[in-house]
Amino acid sequence: MRFSLLSAAMVAGCFMASPLFAQQEEVKLPPQATEFYTPVVKKVTPGKENHLPPADAIVLFDGSNLNAWVSDRPGSSPAPWKVENGTFTVVPRTGGIRSKESFGDVQVHIEWSAPTVIKGTGQGRGNSGFFFMGKYELQILDSYDNETYTNGMAASIYKQHPPLVNAMRAPGEWNTYDAIFKAPRFDSNGMLVSPATITVIHNGVLVQNNVELKGPTLYIGIPHYEAHEAALPFHIQDHGDEVKFRNIWVRKLD
Amino acid sequence: MRFSLLSAAMVAGCFMASPLFAQQEEVKLPPQATEFYTPVVKKVTPGKENHLPPADAIVLFDGSNLNAWVSDRPGSSPAPWKVENGTFTVVPRTGGIRSKESFGDVQVHIEWSAPTVIKGTGQGRGNSGFFFMGKYELQILDSYDNETYTNGMAASIYKQHPPLVNAMRAPGEWNTYDAIFKAPRFDSNGMLVSPATITVIHNGVLVQNNVELKGPTLYIGIPHYEAHEAALPFHIQDHGDEVKFRNIWVRKLD
Amino acid sequence: MRFSLLSAAMVAGCFMASPLFAQQEEVKLPPQATEFYTPVVKKVTPGKENHLPPADAIVLFDGSNLNAWVSDRPGSSPAPWKVENGTFTVVPRTGGIRSKESFGDVQVHIEWSAPTVIKGTGQGRGNSGFFFMGKYELQILDSYDNETYTNGMAASIYKQHPPLVNAMRAPGEWNTYDAIFKAPRFDSNGMLVSPATITVIHNGVLVQNNVELKGPTLYIGIPHYEAHEAALPFHIQDHGDEVKFRNIWVRKLD
Amino acid sequence: MRFSLLSAAMVAGCFMASPLFAQQEEVKLPPQATEFYTPVVKKVTPGKENHLPPADAIVLFDGSNLNAWVSDRPGSSPAPWKVENGTFTVVPRTGGIRSKESFGDVQVHIEWSAPTVIKGTGQGRGNSGFFFMGKYELQILDSYDNETYTNGMAASIYKQHPPLVNAMRAPGEWNTYDAIFKAPRFDSNGMLVSPATITVIHNGVLVQNNVELKGPTLYIGIPHYEAHEAALPFHIQDHGDEVKFRNIWVRKLD
């Protein structure tokens, strides 16, 4: 049972001498001493190319349909966005969409592309967003030669953390986000025990390095944690721009 | 429902201009914008002195009896150690004791005192140990003018982390440990997601600063995580020395 | 030189068999294999009681004078607050004080007491603050039976993190803060690499558990990091209330 | 100067009322309040494809020569490994190579391929290693249908952390590592203040999630920190197998 390993330690400990030398130089250790065979590491066949879903991924968009998503709007549950040529495009003013399945800690791969017809400036150009747990936004924006506030650029954690650098590709080109997200934990009083954290690689470039989120994303106001569920759906934002998406997959990490 | 706050953001966002100035200088914010009233912060009356149990503590030893503990040995369930003068003392070779209640993330206060009759050296002097979850040892040892390996001194995480400094009091004097322990988390494959961490203050001096544990404590061999329960009993070690304890309390943090 | 240990590993590795067993059960390790003697752990005599300064502490107030502090106000450099009976008291409207010495990562012990004549409510009662690096405020306030915003209570990181619980003592009684603060780090572009973090124990009760600060404290506006020095003076706030202090000491952790 | 923002806060604070409502619902905040324009985010043009070096990368191998590397062996400073067809191959028993330049915190991209002629088993098959700071090994091994200890598999932190999953491609195929490494920090006594950490993505699959390293890698013995420089060269291991490499680049993060 649980304490059995301690018994050996205690007995042995009673007769232990007090050698006054550093470990590495004097003790002849067999190399096997630091080799472990459990827990067994599961095999996961990677995608044929790195951006393609590995064998254990849940594919949320493979180019054919939006069956993994529903509309945010009550009474219009199929996601009303346009699917063609292996991509889907936001249909402005139809509302956001959210995943049918709920997720907590995840690795996510997303590809997106800003409209080639450039209209607007700042937040008005190629704007959307990917919300972990429907609450924590990884910003999507055409930040290519487009001034805006740093914590609202593409690859920012919206209104919380600017990206470390701007690694944006031009409108019409495909951007990738590879993100590692950890959900927040709360204690029995509802107080925050550990905040959400995220690492993001944008087009192969590190832009968020295990940063802590300050609370759910807000456009107006100050982010602030209140206790919530351990798993919730993803949300993709309709911000009025025809942003395109393709190849979205997720791996559960909890 | 969940996405309601996003709707406001999306609508507002569509009409947003692109101001090219830094936030602090230009925007007249009301101070109330950064003031929050929820979640409500629970009142916890502290002890009359800082070492005494606060109102929400579970007292594991208040000087009168060992009712919160059982023997590790099968068939001898009352903890067989000696209680007198508001303290309890290890009775060598009767085996360790463990708490009846199980714990995960905790704040713990422990007071202990090494024997005044000094016999032995190194690990042979005033040795015991407090095990979080019965697995993760905060070392107890008479480290006062007593050479031993650094990761086996008092206030070490045994065979894992030496204390930052040696803040030991002399034999017969009372030492305190104030520790903040976070239990490890595992994923559905049994792989480690986040290791146990600990902060320890020894006699008012920081000795472990949020260090990660390498796995359950081992006297012989290399620590290594295997998935286990989220809450487990504390264990106090019988290492053959008449170490004294008093005033042990714990607050749950999860 | 640096790579010498690798040579041994490479040679040995070439002849290594592939044993298919778990480590703990089969390998007979000597216990000395996991015992280390360097780096040497420095001895630090703790205070006679835990709240008293350990031997390596820099004492910033020992009851006799404010020589370790200067006024924030230009042209009035001696700190103008009142020293008597082993305490010092804020003299309202004379301005804050700051330490002559600069600090980065630290352990700090502070004792303070709210006025016994209660006037005002909320933030108007017994208000002051201890600023790490002159920028990051650990709030001081009479939060005893006094409603205010949670992230402005005593032991909050002001306008950033409420305390986990309210462990306040009554006006006229002495409160203690034991805090572990880590300064933020910035990269060569001035981007934040790691934020400031803090752990706080209030009257023996954990109230901040290694939380990340969102940036320098602001009364109005949103906290936000800009690169700054690695060490800066402490600041104690004059907020118009006659808060008393005593026994302030700090240990450098970097 | 430094404390000027506090003055405004203090004055304003003196007249502050005590509103008893939650922030979000009542306060009309302008959205600009949470928008920041500094520090300026540097533009970094990503590679044309994600695996190609971004504009700010230091390219350590672009297919043409090993000029960025030297031999570990004294007296034979050009790296003696074989360059052809845009790759380089370990020449067994010529010793490892190390980068001319030194690095601390980094993002690294590495591509490598195990020999197609399979000989040996376990650690004897397709073995090499990439050492951050010449000390911290990200293991390279043909782990495709090849049993070995879990903490010695490809993508393990050698003898410290097994990968979360085995995402290995077959011999002759190209594997990628995308790693984010943070160097350890030490205090003025030489004690460890923060350990090295690493995140690794293997062929697009997360295999190490911000894990802490236990010290420099050892084949025999227990890892253990001793204070060292803030930047040191990378090392690639000659373990007697003809492992191929291509497309190695690094971005400095400190």
PDB file of C-alpha atoms in Angstrom, chain B residues 16-24 27-38 150 161-165 187 189 191-193 209-212 214 221-224, chain D residues 16-24 27-38 150 161-165 187 189 191-193 209-212 214 221-224:
ATOM      1  CA  MET B  16     -14.723  51.550 -33.136  1.00  0.00           C
ATOM      2  CA  ALA B  17     -12.322  54.235 -34.266  1.00  0.00           C
ATOM      3  CA  SER B  18      -8.576  53.755 -34.194  1.00  0.00           C
ATOM      4  CA  PRO B  19      -7.061  56.220 -31.729  1.00  0.00           C
ATOM      5  CA  LEU B  20      -3.297  56.511 -31.970  1.00  0.00           C
ATOM      6  CA  PHE B  21      -2.406  57.455 -28.434  1.00  0.00           C
ATOM      7  CA  ALA B  22      -1.305  55.676 -25.321  1.00  0.00           C
ATOM      8  CA  GLN B  23      -4.067  54.782 -22.923  1.00  0.00           C
ATOM      9  CA  GLN B  24      -3.051  56.353 -19.623  1.00  0.00           C
ATOM     10  CA  VAL B  27      -8.584  58.500 -21.410  1.00  0.00           C
ATOM     11  CA  LYS B  28     -10.416  59.833 -18.371  1.00  0.00           C
ATOM     12  CA  LEU B  29     -11.296  56.646 -16.559  1.00  0.00           C
ATOM     13  CA  PRO B  30     -13.395  56.663 -13.436  1.00  0.00           C
ATOM     14  CA  PRO B  31     -11.479  54.941 -10.646  1.00  0.00           C
ATOM     15  CA  GLN B  32     -14.455  52.641 -10.083  1.00  0.00           C
ATOM     16  CA  ALA B  33     -13.634  50.975 -13.384  1.00  0.00           C
ATOM     17  CA  THR B  34     -10.989  48.874 -11.697  1.00  0.00           C
ATOM     18  CA  GLU B  35     -12.879  48.042  -8.495  1.00  0.00           C
ATOM     19  CA  PHE B  36     -14.559  44.680  -7.988  1.00  0.00           C
ATOM     20  CA  TYR B  37     -16.987  43.420  -5.374  1.00  0.00           C
ATOM     21  CA  THR B  38     -17.215  39.753  -6.306  1.00  0.00           C
ATOM     22  CA  THR B 150      22.369  19.622   1.606  1.00  0.00           C
ATOM     23  CA  HIS B 161      15.810  20.500  -3.024  1.00  0.00           C
ATOM     24  CA  PRO B 162      18.202  21.885  -0.402  1.00  0.00           C
ATOM     25  CA  PRO B 163      16.880  24.834   1.595  1.00  0.00           C
ATOM     26  CA  LEU B 164      17.986  28.246   0.297  1.00  0.00           C
ATOM     27  CA  VAL B 165      19.629  28.842   3.688  1.00  0.00           C
ATOM     28  CA  ASP B 187      -3.967  13.736 -17.490  1.00  0.00           C
ATOM     29  CA  ASN B 189      -3.254   8.913 -19.855  1.00  0.00           C
ATOM     30  CA  MET B 191       0.974  11.543 -17.594  1.00  0.00           C
ATOM     31  CA  LEU B 192       1.975  14.375 -15.301  1.00  0.00           C
ATOM     32  CA  VAL B 193       0.259  17.650 -16.210  1.00  0.00           C
ATOM     33  CA  ASN B 209      10.355  29.373  -2.998  1.00  0.00           C
ATOM     34  CA  ASN B 210       7.591  27.678  -4.983  1.00  0.00           C
ATOM     35  CA  VAL B 211       9.829  24.806  -6.083  1.00  0.00           C
ATOM     36  CA  GLU B 212       8.546  21.885  -8.145  1.00  0.00           C
ATOM     37  CA  LYS B 214      10.406  15.753  -8.844  1.00  0.00           C
ATOM     38  CA  GLY B 221      16.426   5.784  -6.144  1.00  0.00           C
ATOM     39  CA  ILE B 222      15.171   8.537  -8.354  1.00  0.00           C
ATOM     40  CA  PRO B 223      11.887  10.341  -7.749  1.00  0.00           C
ATOM     41  CA  HIS B 224       9.348   9.765 -10.486  1.00  0.00           C
TER      42      HIS B 224
ATOM     43  CA  MET D  16     -12.948  58.632  -3.108  1.00  0.00           C
ATOM     44  CA  ALA D  17     -16.469  57.489  -2.346  1.00  0.00           C
ATOM     45  CA  SER D  18     -17.301  53.885  -1.566  1.00  0.00           C
ATOM     46  CA  PRO D  19     -19.621  52.570  -4.262  1.00  0.00           C
ATOM     47  CA  LEU D  20     -21.215  49.246  -3.410  1.00  0.00           C
ATOM     48  CA  PHE D  21     -21.731  47.753  -6.822  1.00  0.00           C
ATOM     49  CA  ALA D  22     -19.861  45.461  -9.154  1.00  0.00           C
ATOM     50  CA  GLN D  23     -17.704  47.135 -11.736  1.00  0.00           C
ATOM     51  CA  GLN D  24     -18.890  45.825 -15.089  1.00  0.00           C
ATOM     52  CA  VAL D  27     -19.394  51.966 -14.874  1.00  0.00           C
ATOM     53  CA  LYS D  28     -19.466  53.330 -18.396  1.00  0.00           C
ATOM     54  CA  LEU D  29     -15.906  52.782 -19.486  1.00  0.00           C
ATOM     55  CA  PRO D  30     -14.648  53.961 -22.832  1.00  0.00           C
ATOM     56  CA  PRO D  31     -13.193  50.977 -24.710  1.00  0.00           C
ATOM     57  CA  GLN D  32      -9.954  52.934 -25.217  1.00  0.00           C
ATOM     58  CA  ALA D  33      -9.300  52.541 -21.515  1.00  0.00           C
ATOM     59  CA  THR D  34      -7.923  49.063 -22.093  1.00  0.00           C
ATOM     60  CA  GLU D  35      -5.950  49.771 -25.279  1.00  0.00           C
ATOM     61  CA  PHE D  36      -2.185  50.239 -25.236  1.00  0.00           C
ATOM     62  CA  TYR D  37       0.256  51.474 -27.842  1.00  0.00           C
ATOM     63  CA  THR D  38       3.563  50.882 -26.070  1.00  0.00           C
ATOM     64  CA  THR D 150      10.412   6.548 -21.489  1.00  0.00           C
ATOM     65  CA  HIS D 161      10.967  14.019 -18.478  1.00  0.00           C
ATOM     66  CA  PRO D 162       9.348  11.545 -20.882  1.00  0.00           C
ATOM     67  CA  PRO D 163       7.423  13.117 -23.758  1.00  0.00           C
ATOM     68  CA  LEU D 164       3.664  13.395 -23.163  1.00  0.00           C
ATOM     69  CA  VAL D 165       3.155  11.187 -26.243  1.00  0.00           C
ATOM     70  CA  ASP D 187      21.264  33.977  -6.599  1.00  0.00           C
ATOM     71  CA  ASN D 189      25.057  32.549  -3.013  1.00  0.00           C
ATOM     72  CA  MET D 191      21.619  28.810  -5.051  1.00  0.00           C
ATOM     73  CA  LEU D 192      19.075  28.114  -7.767  1.00  0.00           C
ATOM     74  CA  VAL D 193      16.454  30.869  -8.024  1.00  0.00           C
ATOM     75  CA  ASN D 209       4.599  21.604 -21.667  1.00  0.00           C
ATOM     76  CA  ASN D 210       6.725  24.162 -19.865  1.00  0.00           C
ATOM     77  CA  VAL D 211       8.448  21.543 -17.705  1.00  0.00           C
ATOM     78  CA  GLU D 212      11.211  22.400 -15.255  1.00  0.00           C
ATOM     79  CA  LYS D 214      16.133  19.100 -12.752  1.00  0.00           C
ATOM     80  CA  GLY D 221      23.813   9.991 -11.778  1.00  0.00           C
ATOM     81  CA  ILE D 222      21.281  12.494 -10.587  1.00  0.00           C
ATOM     82  CA  PRO D 223      20.859  15.907 -12.193  1.00  0.00           C
ATOM     83  CA  HIS D 224      21.735  18.766  -9.900  1.00  0.00           C
TER      84      HIS D 224
END
